[in-house]
Amino acid sequence: MKHKNKVFDNVLDLIGQTPLIKLNKIASEFKGNFYAKVESFNPGHSSKDRIALYIIEQAEKKGILSPGDTIIETTSGNTGFSIAMVSIIKGYDCVLAVSSKSSADKIDMLKTMGAKVYVCPAHVSADDPRSYYQVAKRLHEEIKGSVYINQYFNELNIDAHYKSTGPEIWKQTEGKITHLVACSGTGGTISGTARYLKEQNPNVKVIGVDAFGSVIKKYHETREFDEKEIYPYRIEGLGKNLIPTATDFDVVDEFIKVTDEESAHTARLIAKSEGMFVGYTSGAAMQAIMQLGEQGEFKKDDNIVVIFPDHGSRYMSKVYSDKWMNEQGFFDSKNEAAAQNIQYIK
Ligand code: PMP
């Protein structure tokens, strides 16, 4: 473990080398061994620390960035937090254009980490001047000496995971991984990790997790961008209304879609069954495993690795708020019990 008996120079030294933790209960009805790569152990509490540090250090190596310059990005929150953290340590200004779908907590966190934040409407098309893509592009043109990370269209996003997440999982499973299950937003995590793992063993099966309301799964199957697939959904960080070039569709065997409601309940179940307080997309990835398990996908000796991208604390006003769950209509009679676990003594 990287944490034991060691003093670190700064928080950036703690990025990566996250633990792989056995899931003992949640998938016990299925054959196979299940493990979670728990990315909340990064100092910025998500997998995005890896790409923020890697992309910024690549820009430094190329001489594009020098202290005092500005780093710009579009982000649903996690990448912004990681870039803000890296910027503090390395002495850059951080400007972020975020979607209005992002939770208030996330936006407050970004401000706390010294970033300048632009909140842009979520449900406009990518080419609308108000979209966070267009706002970031405009700011990049306006601010002299700025670098635009552009995680959805930056190949370095894939490389970051190819060089870290992939080798870590291969080593931690002693090369015995049979399945990788990971959410796809920019696609950087799944593409880089899968590319590395398939180079070691082409038989590793890679399953991407997509949202209903996103174009990714259909594009993978047909190579057709179908606008009719697009409609609003609640999970942040998963799926997309465009095709990111940071996704290598060739290393993914299959995409599976999960609903907002089931993913929310599964995120809560991970906490209750495994004692792991993880984010909404971790619930989505675990939900995909449940669906695959029910289809009989896994065999006795399979070793299934699921990536849990971030920490639950970022979703206190959403998935972990009973009020929010009720407002979404996510507490039906079966699940209302989740809200009953509290007694007010008067
Ligand atoms: N989960 C969360 C919470 C995220 O913020 C993201 C990034 N958008 C993902 C999953 C997906 O990771 P990637 O962008 O590497 O596909």
Tab-separated table of C-alpha atoms and ligand atoms in Angstrom:
chain	number	residue	atom	x	y	z
A	1	MET	CA	0.000	0.000	0.000
A	2	LYS	CA	1.290	3.424	-0.928
A	3	HIS	CA	0.092	4.981	2.346
A	4	LYS	CA	2.035	2.895	4.837
A	5	ASN	CA	4.937	4.420	6.816
A	6	LYS	CA	5.764	7.088	4.288
A	7	VAL	CA	5.854	10.867	4.160
A	8	PHE	CA	4.806	12.419	0.839
A	9	ASP	CA	6.031	15.682	-0.713
A	10	ASN	CA	2.511	16.800	-1.668
A	11	VAL	CA	-0.928	15.338	-2.472
A	12	LEU	CA	-0.006	14.638	-6.092
A	13	ASP	CA	2.327	11.855	-4.965
A	14	LEU	CA	-0.743	9.932	-3.804
A	15	ILE	CA	-2.366	9.756	-7.244
A	16	GLY	CA	-2.876	6.227	-8.586
A	17	GLN	CA	-2.025	2.848	-7.010
A	18	THR	CA	-5.614	2.619	-5.749
A	19	PRO	CA	-6.681	-0.594	-4.007
A	20	LEU	CA	-8.505	-3.500	-5.597
A	21	ILE	CA	-11.051	-4.677	-3.023
A	22	LYS	CA	-12.998	-7.918	-3.072
A	23	LEU	CA	-16.786	-7.582	-3.174
A	24	ASN	CA	-17.949	-10.125	-0.649
A	25	LYS	CA	-21.727	-9.792	-0.585
A	26	ILE	CA	-23.360	-7.710	-3.271
A	27	ALA	CA	-22.806	-10.175	-6.145
A	28	SER	CA	-22.695	-13.365	-4.079
A	29	GLU	CA	-25.741	-14.778	-5.887
A	30	PHE	CA	-23.637	-14.996	-9.071
A	31	LYS	CA	-20.775	-17.312	-10.016
A	32	GLY	CA	-17.316	-15.728	-10.164
A	33	ASN	CA	-15.065	-13.532	-8.044
A	34	PHE	CA	-15.834	-9.825	-8.027
A	35	TYR	CA	-13.376	-7.029	-7.271
A	36	ALA	CA	-13.716	-3.258	-7.230
A	37	LYS	CA	-10.972	-0.842	-8.249
A	38	VAL	CA	-11.865	1.909	-5.806
A	39	GLU	CA	-10.795	5.202	-7.324
A	40	SER	CA	-12.026	7.304	-4.401
A	41	PHE	CA	-8.690	6.440	-2.760
A	42	ASN	CA	-7.062	9.018	-5.040
A	43	PRO	CA	-6.377	12.307	-3.180
A	44	GLY	CA	-9.022	14.120	-5.279
A	45	HIS	CA	-11.375	11.166	-4.611
A	46	SER	CA	-11.813	10.111	-8.239
A	47	SER	CA	-10.164	8.443	-11.233
A	48	LYS	CA	-9.861	11.881	-12.840
A	49	ASP	CA	-6.775	12.673	-10.736
A	50	ARG	CA	-4.905	10.341	-13.060
A	51	ILE	CA	-5.763	12.201	-16.259
A	52	ALA	CA	-5.390	15.677	-14.736
A	53	LEU	CA	-1.842	14.972	-13.574
A	54	TYR	CA	-0.849	13.059	-16.707
A	55	ILE	CA	-2.195	15.586	-19.244
A	56	ILE	CA	-0.768	18.587	-17.364
A	57	GLU	CA	2.655	16.937	-17.036
A	58	GLN	CA	2.659	16.059	-20.743
A	59	ALA	CA	1.943	19.744	-21.552
A	60	GLU	CA	4.803	20.777	-19.243
A	61	LYS	CA	7.149	18.325	-20.961
A	62	LYS	CA	6.217	19.779	-24.344
A	63	GLY	CA	6.898	23.299	-22.986
A	64	ILE	CA	3.291	24.393	-23.576
A	65	LEU	CA	2.616	25.233	-19.907
A	66	SER	CA	4.591	27.383	-17.546
A	67	PRO	CA	3.674	28.572	-14.006
A	68	GLY	CA	1.032	31.296	-13.980
A	69	ASP	CA	-0.634	29.993	-17.161
A	70	THR	CA	-4.338	29.103	-17.206
A	71	ILE	CA	-5.804	25.619	-17.567
A	72	ILE	CA	-9.344	25.422	-18.987
A	73	GLU	CA	-11.700	22.466	-18.999
A	74	THR	CA	-15.292	21.359	-19.408
A	75	THR	CA	-16.300	18.981	-16.683
A	76	SER	CA	-19.167	17.418	-14.764
A	77	GLY	CA	-17.143	18.051	-11.654
A	78	ASN	CA	-14.559	15.366	-11.023
A	79	THR	CA	-12.065	16.346	-13.715
A	80	GLY	CA	-12.434	19.954	-12.649
A	81	PHE	CA	-11.694	19.104	-9.049
A	82	SER	CA	-8.605	17.127	-10.067
A	83	ILE	CA	-7.329	19.869	-12.400
A	84	ALA	CA	-7.932	22.464	-9.672
A	85	MET	CA	-5.961	20.333	-7.204
A	86	VAL	CA	-3.045	19.831	-9.597
A	87	SER	CA	-3.144	23.565	-10.491
A	88	ILE	CA	-2.795	24.587	-6.837
A	89	ILE	CA	0.304	22.463	-6.336
A	90	LYS	CA	1.871	23.421	-9.668
A	91	GLY	CA	0.909	27.128	-9.674
A	92	TYR	CA	-1.612	27.429	-12.511
A	93	ASP	CA	-4.935	29.283	-12.753
A	94	CYS	CA	-7.888	26.942	-13.299
A	95	VAL	CA	-11.023	27.937	-15.258
A	96	LEU	CA	-13.911	25.453	-15.526
A	97	ALA	CA	-17.081	25.415	-17.648
A	98	VAL	CA	-19.502	22.968	-16.028
A	99	SER	CA	-22.968	21.625	-16.787
A	100	SER	CA	-25.928	22.889	-14.765
A	101	LYS	CA	-26.704	19.177	-14.150
A	102	SER	CA	-23.747	19.055	-11.748
A	103	SER	CA	-24.677	19.027	-8.061
A	104	ALA	CA	-24.350	22.232	-6.022
A	105	ASP	CA	-21.865	20.389	-3.790
A	106	LYS	CA	-19.589	19.727	-6.734
A	107	ILE	CA	-19.659	23.360	-7.853
A	108	ASP	CA	-18.929	24.569	-4.308
A	109	MET	CA	-16.009	22.134	-4.118
A	110	LEU	CA	-14.519	23.480	-7.337
A	111	LYS	CA	-14.722	27.025	-5.988
A	112	THR	CA	-13.145	25.889	-2.722
A	113	MET	CA	-10.249	24.480	-4.727
A	114	GLY	CA	-9.621	27.927	-6.216
A	115	ALA	CA	-11.192	27.373	-9.653
A	116	LYS	CA	-13.185	30.019	-11.540
A	117	VAL	CA	-16.461	28.300	-12.503
A	118	TYR	CA	-18.887	28.968	-15.386
A	119	VAL	CA	-22.200	27.076	-15.007
A	120	CYS	CA	-23.747	26.327	-18.442
A	121	PRO	CA	-27.207	24.924	-19.348
A	122	ALA	CA	-27.209	21.092	-19.517
A	123	HIS	CA	-29.922	20.457	-22.083
A	124	VAL	CA	-28.614	22.419	-25.071
A	125	SER	CA	-26.825	20.826	-28.019
A	126	ALA	CA	-23.029	20.646	-28.047
A	127	ASP	CA	-22.788	23.308	-30.762
A	128	ASP	CA	-25.002	25.827	-28.934
A	129	PRO	CA	-22.847	28.827	-27.868
A	130	ARG	CA	-24.158	28.386	-24.290
A	131	SER	CA	-22.992	24.739	-24.043
A	132	TYR	CA	-20.027	24.119	-21.813
A	133	TYR	CA	-17.967	22.987	-24.816
A	134	GLN	CA	-18.499	26.272	-26.651
A	135	VAL	CA	-17.993	28.375	-23.509
A	136	ALA	CA	-14.653	26.619	-22.832
A	137	LYS	CA	-13.575	27.105	-26.445
A	138	ARG	CA	-14.393	30.812	-26.314
A	139	LEU	CA	-12.504	31.262	-23.015
A	140	HIS	CA	-9.508	29.430	-24.471
A	141	GLU	CA	-9.460	31.904	-27.371
A	142	GLU	CA	-9.862	34.877	-25.042
A	143	ILE	CA	-7.337	34.001	-22.297
A	144	LYS	CA	-3.735	34.372	-23.456
A	145	GLY	CA	-1.393	31.508	-22.537
A	146	SER	CA	-4.263	29.127	-21.748
A	147	VAL	CA	-4.356	25.367	-22.276
A	148	TYR	CA	-7.639	23.557	-23.000
A	149	ILE	CA	-7.562	20.006	-21.629
A	150	ASN	CA	-10.557	18.927	-23.767
A	151	GLN	CA	-10.892	15.504	-22.115
A	152	TYR	CA	-13.515	14.198	-24.564
A	153	PHE	CA	-11.224	14.724	-27.555
A	154	ASN	CA	-7.792	14.264	-26.038
A	155	GLU	CA	-5.971	10.977	-26.721
A	156	LEU	CA	-3.823	11.610	-23.644
A	157	ASN	CA	-6.924	10.821	-21.593
A	158	ILE	CA	-6.677	7.240	-22.913
A	159	ASP	CA	-2.891	7.143	-22.405
A	160	ALA	CA	-3.218	8.142	-18.738
A	161	HIS	CA	-5.234	4.998	-18.029
A	162	TYR	CA	-3.168	2.851	-20.408
A	163	LYS	CA	-0.095	3.760	-18.359
A	164	SER	CA	-1.616	3.508	-14.863
A	165	THR	CA	-5.051	1.935	-14.333
A	166	GLY	CA	-4.475	-0.918	-16.796
A	167	PRO	CA	-1.075	-2.059	-15.445
A	168	GLU	CA	-2.293	-1.716	-11.854
A	169	ILE	CA	-5.289	-4.005	-12.449
A	170	TRP	CA	-3.167	-6.517	-14.358
A	171	LYS	CA	-0.676	-6.678	-11.478
A	172	GLN	CA	-3.288	-6.700	-8.732
A	173	THR	CA	-5.138	-9.632	-10.316
A	174	GLU	CA	-1.832	-11.380	-11.153
A	175	GLY	CA	-2.981	-11.450	-14.756
A	176	LYS	CA	-6.087	-13.444	-13.861
A	177	ILE	CA	-8.712	-10.828	-14.757
A	178	THR	CA	-11.379	-12.211	-17.129
A	179	HIS	CA	-13.847	-9.274	-17.269
A	180	LEU	CA	-13.519	-5.511	-16.973
A	181	VAL	CA	-16.708	-3.552	-16.305
A	182	ALA	CA	-16.395	0.226	-16.487
A	183	CYS	CA	-18.543	3.271	-17.130
A	184	SER	CA	-17.949	5.279	-20.260
A	185	GLY	CA	-18.177	9.059	-20.217
A	186	THR	CA	-15.221	10.457	-22.105
A	187	GLY	CA	-14.291	6.802	-22.545
A	188	GLY	CA	-10.749	7.429	-21.345
A	189	THR	CA	-10.932	5.045	-18.402
A	190	ILE	CA	-12.382	2.072	-20.253
A	191	SER	CA	-10.345	2.613	-23.427
A	192	GLY	CA	-6.925	3.015	-21.817
A	193	THR	CA	-7.470	0.279	-19.254
A	194	ALA	CA	-8.925	-2.147	-21.794
A	195	ARG	CA	-6.238	-1.420	-24.382
A	196	TYR	CA	-3.539	-2.371	-21.875
A	197	LEU	CA	-5.372	-5.433	-20.555
A	198	LYS	CA	-6.167	-6.773	-24.036
A	199	GLU	CA	-2.527	-6.396	-25.026
A	200	GLN	CA	-1.672	-8.699	-22.114
A	201	ASN	CA	-4.564	-11.086	-22.793
A	202	PRO	CA	-6.912	-10.546	-25.769
A	203	ASN	CA	-9.509	-12.768	-24.073
A	204	VAL	CA	-10.243	-10.262	-21.316
A	205	LYS	CA	-13.868	-9.296	-21.933
A	206	VAL	CA	-14.524	-5.565	-21.721
A	207	ILE	CA	-17.991	-4.322	-20.921
A	208	GLY	CA	-18.796	-0.621	-21.081
A	209	VAL	CA	-21.629	0.890	-19.093
A	210	ASP	CA	-23.844	3.475	-20.795
A	211	ALA	CA	-26.951	5.437	-19.804
A	212	PHE	CA	-30.413	5.382	-21.374
A	213	GLY	CA	-30.501	8.756	-23.140
A	214	SER	CA	-26.907	8.412	-24.426
A	215	VAL	CA	-25.678	7.647	-27.968
A	216	ILE	CA	-22.624	5.532	-27.036
A	217	LYS	CA	-24.054	1.985	-27.072
A	218	LYS	CA	-25.850	2.404	-30.397
A	219	TYR	CA	-22.754	3.985	-31.953
A	220	HIS	CA	-20.662	1.010	-30.826
A	221	GLU	CA	-23.083	-1.418	-32.437
A	222	THR	CA	-23.866	0.416	-35.666
A	223	ARG	CA	-21.215	3.175	-36.003
A	224	GLU	CA	-24.201	5.441	-36.474
A	225	PHE	CA	-24.712	8.628	-34.466
A	226	ASP	CA	-28.427	8.492	-33.716
A	227	GLU	CA	-29.817	11.744	-32.330
A	228	LYS	CA	-33.068	9.969	-31.487
A	229	GLU	CA	-31.237	8.146	-28.677
A	230	ILE	CA	-30.693	11.423	-26.820
A	231	TYR	CA	-32.905	12.488	-23.912
A	232	PRO	CA	-32.199	13.872	-20.429
A	233	TYR	CA	-31.083	11.508	-17.665
A	234	ARG	CA	-29.824	11.991	-14.147
A	235	ILE	CA	-26.551	10.085	-13.768
A	236	GLU	CA	-23.587	12.474	-14.023
A	237	GLY	CA	-20.391	11.388	-15.758
A	238	LEU	CA	-21.823	8.473	-17.719
A	239	GLY	CA	-22.906	8.335	-21.378
A	240	LYS	CA	-22.878	11.195	-23.846
A	241	ASN	CA	-24.818	13.209	-26.459
A	242	LEU	CA	-21.810	13.142	-28.815
A	243	ILE	CA	-19.124	10.655	-29.867
A	244	PRO	CA	-15.888	11.349	-27.943
A	245	THR	CA	-12.612	10.592	-29.729
A	246	ALA	CA	-11.243	9.677	-26.288
A	247	THR	CA	-13.274	6.464	-26.650
A	248	ASP	CA	-11.608	3.571	-28.485
A	249	PHE	CA	-14.700	1.620	-29.517
A	250	ASP	CA	-12.584	-1.273	-30.808
A	251	VAL	CA	-11.371	-2.382	-27.361
A	252	VAL	CA	-14.874	-2.596	-25.901
A	253	ASP	CA	-16.710	-5.879	-26.535
A	254	GLU	CA	-20.153	-4.761	-25.489
A	255	PHE	CA	-22.001	-1.821	-23.982
A	256	ILE	CA	-24.816	-2.326	-21.524
A	257	LYS	CA	-27.350	0.332	-20.520
A	258	VAL	CA	-28.534	0.956	-16.980
A	259	THR	CA	-31.369	3.099	-15.630
A	260	ASP	CA	-31.074	6.085	-13.303
A	261	GLU	CA	-33.340	4.413	-10.766
A	262	GLU	CA	-31.666	1.003	-10.569
A	263	SER	CA	-28.205	2.588	-10.501
A	264	ALA	CA	-29.240	4.795	-7.586
A	265	HIS	CA	-30.524	1.849	-5.570
A	266	THR	CA	-27.458	-0.203	-6.404
A	267	ALA	CA	-25.154	2.629	-5.251
A	268	ARG	CA	-27.001	2.585	-1.914
A	269	LEU	CA	-26.703	-1.194	-1.793
A	270	ILE	CA	-22.912	-1.049	-2.267
A	271	ALA	CA	-22.699	1.089	0.885
A	272	LYS	CA	-24.977	-1.208	2.876
A	273	SER	CA	-23.458	-4.505	1.740
A	274	GLU	CA	-19.754	-3.718	1.285
A	275	GLY	CA	-19.266	-0.656	3.505
A	276	MET	CA	-18.013	1.309	0.513
A	277	PHE	CA	-19.367	4.829	0.119
A	278	VAL	CA	-19.057	5.407	-3.617
A	279	GLY	CA	-20.648	7.608	-6.295
A	280	TYR	CA	-23.634	7.286	-8.611
A	281	THR	CA	-21.658	5.807	-11.530
A	282	SER	CA	-20.215	3.154	-9.222
A	283	GLY	CA	-23.834	2.165	-8.657
A	284	ALA	CA	-24.320	2.167	-12.444
A	285	ALA	CA	-21.294	-0.073	-13.043
A	286	MET	CA	-22.401	-2.462	-10.295
A	287	GLN	CA	-25.920	-2.453	-11.726
A	288	ALA	CA	-24.450	-3.569	-15.062
A	289	ILE	CA	-22.824	-6.505	-13.251
A	290	MET	CA	-26.172	-7.440	-11.707
A	291	GLN	CA	-27.787	-7.437	-15.176
A	292	LEU	CA	-24.944	-9.473	-16.670
A	293	GLY	CA	-25.057	-11.890	-13.727
A	294	GLU	CA	-28.767	-12.418	-14.242
A	295	GLN	CA	-28.066	-13.208	-17.909
A	296	GLY	CA	-25.616	-15.920	-16.765
A	297	GLU	CA	-22.537	-14.103	-18.084
A	298	PHE	CA	-20.120	-15.234	-15.347
A	299	LYS	CA	-18.537	-18.629	-14.645
A	300	LYS	CA	-17.165	-20.003	-11.371
A	301	ASP	CA	-13.507	-19.105	-11.887
A	302	ASP	CA	-14.050	-15.758	-13.589
A	303	ASN	CA	-12.392	-12.714	-12.055
A	304	ILE	CA	-14.519	-9.670	-12.705
A	305	VAL	CA	-13.098	-6.208	-12.029
A	306	VAL	CA	-15.455	-3.242	-11.791
A	307	ILE	CA	-14.193	0.322	-11.616
A	308	PHE	CA	-15.792	2.527	-8.959
A	309	PRO	CA	-14.878	6.008	-10.287
A	310	ASP	CA	-15.534	8.303	-7.322
A	311	HIS	CA	-16.672	8.875	-3.736
A	312	GLY	CA	-20.220	8.997	-2.349
A	313	SER	CA	-19.747	12.297	-0.524
A	314	ARG	CA	-20.192	14.082	-3.859
A	315	TYR	CA	-23.809	12.907	-4.073
A	316	MET	CA	-25.221	13.849	-0.670
A	317	SER	CA	-27.863	16.093	-2.253
A	318	LYS	CA	-28.743	13.446	-4.859
A	319	VAL	CA	-28.520	9.650	-4.591
A	320	TYR	CA	-27.884	9.718	-0.834
A	321	SER	CA	-30.682	12.169	-0.107
A	322	ASP	CA	-34.017	10.449	0.635
A	323	LYS	CA	-35.740	13.697	-0.347
A	324	TRP	CA	-34.123	13.639	-3.797
A	325	MET	CA	-34.889	9.940	-4.260
A	326	ASN	CA	-38.532	10.618	-3.397
A	327	GLU	CA	-38.705	13.570	-5.784
A	328	GLN	CA	-37.433	11.349	-8.620
A	329	GLY	CA	-40.077	8.749	-7.758
A	330	PHE	CA	-37.295	6.263	-6.963
A	331	PHE	CA	-38.852	5.028	-3.707
A	332	ASP	CA	-41.524	2.582	-4.706
A	333	SER	CA	-43.129	0.356	-2.077
A	334	LYS	CA	-40.336	-2.208	-2.408
A	335	ASN	CA	-37.579	0.284	-1.811
A	336	GLU	CA	-39.228	2.590	0.666
A	337	ALA	CA	-37.582	0.578	3.407
A	338	ALA	CA	-34.386	2.427	2.525
A	339	ALA	CA	-35.963	5.594	3.842
A	340	GLN	CA	-37.254	3.922	7.000
A	341	ASN	CA	-33.899	3.364	8.640
A	342	ILE	CA	-34.171	6.463	10.773
A	343	GLN	CA	-36.127	7.230	13.957
A	344	TYR	CA	-36.760	10.721	15.312
A	345	ILE	CA	-37.023	10.768	19.142
A	346	LYS	CA	-39.314	13.596	20.223
B	1	PMP	N1	-17.944	8.305	-13.332
B	1	PMP	C1	-17.841	9.594	-13.002
B	1	PMP	C2	-18.406	10.047	-11.703
B	1	PMP	C3	-17.218	10.497	-13.878
B	1	PMP	O1	-17.113	11.792	-13.544
B	1	PMP	C4	-16.740	10.008	-15.125
B	1	PMP	C5	-16.095	10.964	-16.081
B	1	PMP	N2	-16.977	11.691	-16.907
B	1	PMP	C6	-16.893	8.654	-15.425
B	1	PMP	C7	-17.490	7.837	-14.502
B	1	PMP	C8	-16.462	8.056	-16.734
B	1	PMP	O2	-15.079	8.039	-16.925
B	1	PMP	P1	-14.490	8.334	-18.351
B	1	PMP	O3	-14.726	9.779	-18.639
B	1	PMP	O4	-13.032	8.027	-18.235
B	1	PMP	O5	-15.179	7.489	-19.348
